[in-house]
Coordinates of C-alpha atoms in Angstrom, one line a residue:
X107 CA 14.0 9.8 10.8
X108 CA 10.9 8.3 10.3
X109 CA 10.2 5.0 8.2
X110 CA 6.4 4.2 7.2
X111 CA 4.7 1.3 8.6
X112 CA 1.8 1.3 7.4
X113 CA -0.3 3.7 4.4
X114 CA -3.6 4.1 3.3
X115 CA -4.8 5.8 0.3
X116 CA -8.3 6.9 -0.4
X117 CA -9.9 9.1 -2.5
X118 CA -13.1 11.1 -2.2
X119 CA -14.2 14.8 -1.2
X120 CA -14.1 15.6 2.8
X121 CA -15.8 18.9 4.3
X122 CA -14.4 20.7 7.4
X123 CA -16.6 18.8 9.5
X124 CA -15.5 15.3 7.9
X125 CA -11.9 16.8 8.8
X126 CA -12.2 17.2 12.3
X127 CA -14.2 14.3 12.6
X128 CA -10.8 12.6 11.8
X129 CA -8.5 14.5 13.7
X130 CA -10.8 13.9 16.7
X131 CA -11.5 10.2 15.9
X132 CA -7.8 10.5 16.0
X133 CA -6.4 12.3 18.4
X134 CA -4.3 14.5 16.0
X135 CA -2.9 17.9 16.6
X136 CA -3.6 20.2 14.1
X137 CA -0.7 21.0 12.0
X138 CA 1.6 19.3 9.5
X139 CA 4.8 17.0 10.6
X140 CA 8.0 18.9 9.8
X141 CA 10.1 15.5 9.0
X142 CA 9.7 12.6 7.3
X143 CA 8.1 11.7 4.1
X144 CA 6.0 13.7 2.1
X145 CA 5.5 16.1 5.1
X146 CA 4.8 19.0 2.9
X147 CA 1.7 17.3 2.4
X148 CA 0.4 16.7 6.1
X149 CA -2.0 18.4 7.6
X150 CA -2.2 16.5 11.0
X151 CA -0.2 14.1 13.5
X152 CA 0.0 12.6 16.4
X153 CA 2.8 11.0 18.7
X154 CA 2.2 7.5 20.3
X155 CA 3.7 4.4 21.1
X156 CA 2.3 0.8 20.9
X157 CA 2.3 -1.9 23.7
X158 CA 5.7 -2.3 23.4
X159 CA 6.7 1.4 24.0
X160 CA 8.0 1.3 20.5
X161 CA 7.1 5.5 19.2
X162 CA 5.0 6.0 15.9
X163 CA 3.9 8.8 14.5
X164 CA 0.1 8.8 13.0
X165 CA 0.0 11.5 10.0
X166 CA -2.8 12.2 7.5
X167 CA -1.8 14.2 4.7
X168 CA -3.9 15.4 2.0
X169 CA -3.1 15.5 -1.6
X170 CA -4.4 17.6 -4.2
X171 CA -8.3 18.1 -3.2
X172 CA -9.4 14.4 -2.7
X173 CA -6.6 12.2 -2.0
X174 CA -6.2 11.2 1.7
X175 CA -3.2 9.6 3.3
X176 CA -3.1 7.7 6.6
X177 CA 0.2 6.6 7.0
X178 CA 1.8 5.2 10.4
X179 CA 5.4 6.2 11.6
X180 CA 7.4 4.7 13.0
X181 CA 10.4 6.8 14.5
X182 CA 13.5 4.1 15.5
X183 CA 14.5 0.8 14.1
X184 CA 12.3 -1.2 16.4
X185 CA 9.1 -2.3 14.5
X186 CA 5.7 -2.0 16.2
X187 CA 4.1 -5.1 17.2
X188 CA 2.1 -7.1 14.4
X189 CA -1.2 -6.1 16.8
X190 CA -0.6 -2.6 17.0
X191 CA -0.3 -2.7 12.8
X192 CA -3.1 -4.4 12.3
X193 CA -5.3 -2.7 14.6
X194 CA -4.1 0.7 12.7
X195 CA -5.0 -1.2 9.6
X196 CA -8.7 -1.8 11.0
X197 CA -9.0 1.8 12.3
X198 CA -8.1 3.4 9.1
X199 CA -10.2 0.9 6.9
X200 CA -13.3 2.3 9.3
X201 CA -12.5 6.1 9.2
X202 CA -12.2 5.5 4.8
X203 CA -15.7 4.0 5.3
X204 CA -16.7 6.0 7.6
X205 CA -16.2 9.2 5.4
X206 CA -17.5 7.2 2.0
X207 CA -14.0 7.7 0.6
X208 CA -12.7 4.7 -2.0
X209 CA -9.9 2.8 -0.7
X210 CA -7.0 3.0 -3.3
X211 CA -4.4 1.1 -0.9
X212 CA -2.7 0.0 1.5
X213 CA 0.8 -0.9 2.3
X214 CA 1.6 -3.2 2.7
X215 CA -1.1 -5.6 1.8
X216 CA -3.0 -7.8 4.1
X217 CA -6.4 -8.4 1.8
X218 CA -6.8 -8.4 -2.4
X219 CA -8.7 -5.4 -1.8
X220 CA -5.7 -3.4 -0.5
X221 CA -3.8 -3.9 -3.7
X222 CA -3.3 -1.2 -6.0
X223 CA -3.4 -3.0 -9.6
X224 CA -1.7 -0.8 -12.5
X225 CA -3.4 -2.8 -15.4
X226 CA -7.1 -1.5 -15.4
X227 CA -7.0 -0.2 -18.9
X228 CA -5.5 -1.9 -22.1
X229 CA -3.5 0.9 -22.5
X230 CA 0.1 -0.4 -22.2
X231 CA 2.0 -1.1 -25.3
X232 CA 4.9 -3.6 -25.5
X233 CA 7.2 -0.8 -24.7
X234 CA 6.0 -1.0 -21.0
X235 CA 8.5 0.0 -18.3
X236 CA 9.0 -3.9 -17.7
X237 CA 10.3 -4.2 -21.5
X238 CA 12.2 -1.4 -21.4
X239 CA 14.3 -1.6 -18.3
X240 CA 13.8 -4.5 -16.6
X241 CA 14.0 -8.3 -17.6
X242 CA 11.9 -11.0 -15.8
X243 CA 13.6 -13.4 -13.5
X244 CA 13.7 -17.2 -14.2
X245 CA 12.3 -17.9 -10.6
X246 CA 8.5 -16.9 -9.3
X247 CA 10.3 -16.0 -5.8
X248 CA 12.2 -13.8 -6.8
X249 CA 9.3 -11.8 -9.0
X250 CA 7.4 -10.6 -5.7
X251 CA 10.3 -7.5 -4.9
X252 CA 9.6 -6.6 -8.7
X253 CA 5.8 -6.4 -7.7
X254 CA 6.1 -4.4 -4.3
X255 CA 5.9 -7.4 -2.6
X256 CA 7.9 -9.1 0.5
X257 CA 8.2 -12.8 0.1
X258 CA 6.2 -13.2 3.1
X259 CA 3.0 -10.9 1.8
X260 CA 0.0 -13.1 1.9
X261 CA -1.1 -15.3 -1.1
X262 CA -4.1 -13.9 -1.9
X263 CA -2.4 -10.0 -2.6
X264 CA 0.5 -12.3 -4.7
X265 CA -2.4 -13.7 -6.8
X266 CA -4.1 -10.2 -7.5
X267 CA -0.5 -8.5 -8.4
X268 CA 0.5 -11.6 -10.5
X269 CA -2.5 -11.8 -12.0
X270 CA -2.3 -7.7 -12.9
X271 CA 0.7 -8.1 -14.1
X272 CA -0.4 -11.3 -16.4
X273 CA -2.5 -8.8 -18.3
X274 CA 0.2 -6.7 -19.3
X275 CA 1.7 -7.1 -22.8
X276 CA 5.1 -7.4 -21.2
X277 CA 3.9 -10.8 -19.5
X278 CA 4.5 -12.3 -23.2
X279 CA 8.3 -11.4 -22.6
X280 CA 8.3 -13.3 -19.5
X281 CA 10.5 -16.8 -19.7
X282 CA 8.4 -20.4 -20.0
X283 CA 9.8 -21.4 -16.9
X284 CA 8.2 -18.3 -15.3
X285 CA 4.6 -18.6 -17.1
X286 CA 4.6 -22.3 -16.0
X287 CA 5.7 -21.2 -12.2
X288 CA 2.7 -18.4 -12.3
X289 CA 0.1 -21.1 -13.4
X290 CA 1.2 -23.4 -10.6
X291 CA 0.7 -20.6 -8.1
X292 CA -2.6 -19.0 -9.4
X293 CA -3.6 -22.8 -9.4
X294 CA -3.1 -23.3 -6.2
X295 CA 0.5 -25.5 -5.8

């Protein structure tokens, strides 16, 4: 079984060259993963393990023409080591600039610009998803699962997906208590 650890999204055009650039960058045997999540959709992997011996799996995957996944594995319960994510994290962000693709995400969020917001457009009506199957809680705290979010996600990627969600039309359905609670936050208590 493998569980995701970490995924980037980008977008942009890559020629065969630009490919192999990354599986060399990379180290990744040609050839899709036959497990896991979305493996229909890889093209390359690689097996590794972090300091800690703990085993990942390093996939990209492409999607349609011009969506590009970079997504780290892991393949038993044990987590990989907060500097082994993060220096994935940093590799990945260089290959997406590298390769002048646009960075759509990544999960989970360390920086603003990792966040994926849904609300670009006014194009939502009240009838949102929110309105329609899901009610808001009383309590900020409990919000963030709602958002994608772990509790522990870093404050400046709660702000952006608060403040996404704030532009919604459904935010109006939101309880007082939880309007006053999203001020207080976005204001900095």
């Amino acid at each position: 079984m493998l569980w995701p650890v970490l995924r980037a999204l980008s977008i942009g055009e890559l020629t065969d060259d630009q490919l192999t650039w990354v599986r060399e960058t990379f180290g990744l045997t040609d050839g899709p993963r036959t497990e896991g999540p979305a493996a229909e959709d890889s093209l390359a992997h690689r097996t590794l393990t972090d300091e800690h011996g703990v085993e990942l799996i390093l996939d990209l995957a492409g999607l349609d023409d011009d969506a590009w996944v970079f997504t780290l594995f892991r393949t038993t319960a044990e987590n990989p080591s907060a500097v082994s994510v993060e220096g994935w994290r940093a590799a990945f962000r260089a290959a997406i600039d590298h390769l002048n693709l646009e960075l759509v995400e990544i999960q989970p969020a360390a920086t603003a610009d990792e966040v994926l917001l849904a609300y670009s457009e006014p194009t939502y009506t009240p009838e949102s998803a929110f309105r329609a199957h899901w009610a808001f809680p009383d309590e900020l705290d409990l919000l963030w699962p709602h958002l994608g979010l772990l509790r522990d996600a870093p404050r400046k990627v709660k702000q952006v997906k608060l403040r996404d969600l704030m532009l919604t039309p459904a935010w109006d359905l939101a309880p007082a208590s939880l309007h006053q609670q999203a001020k207080e936050f976005l204001d900095g208590n």
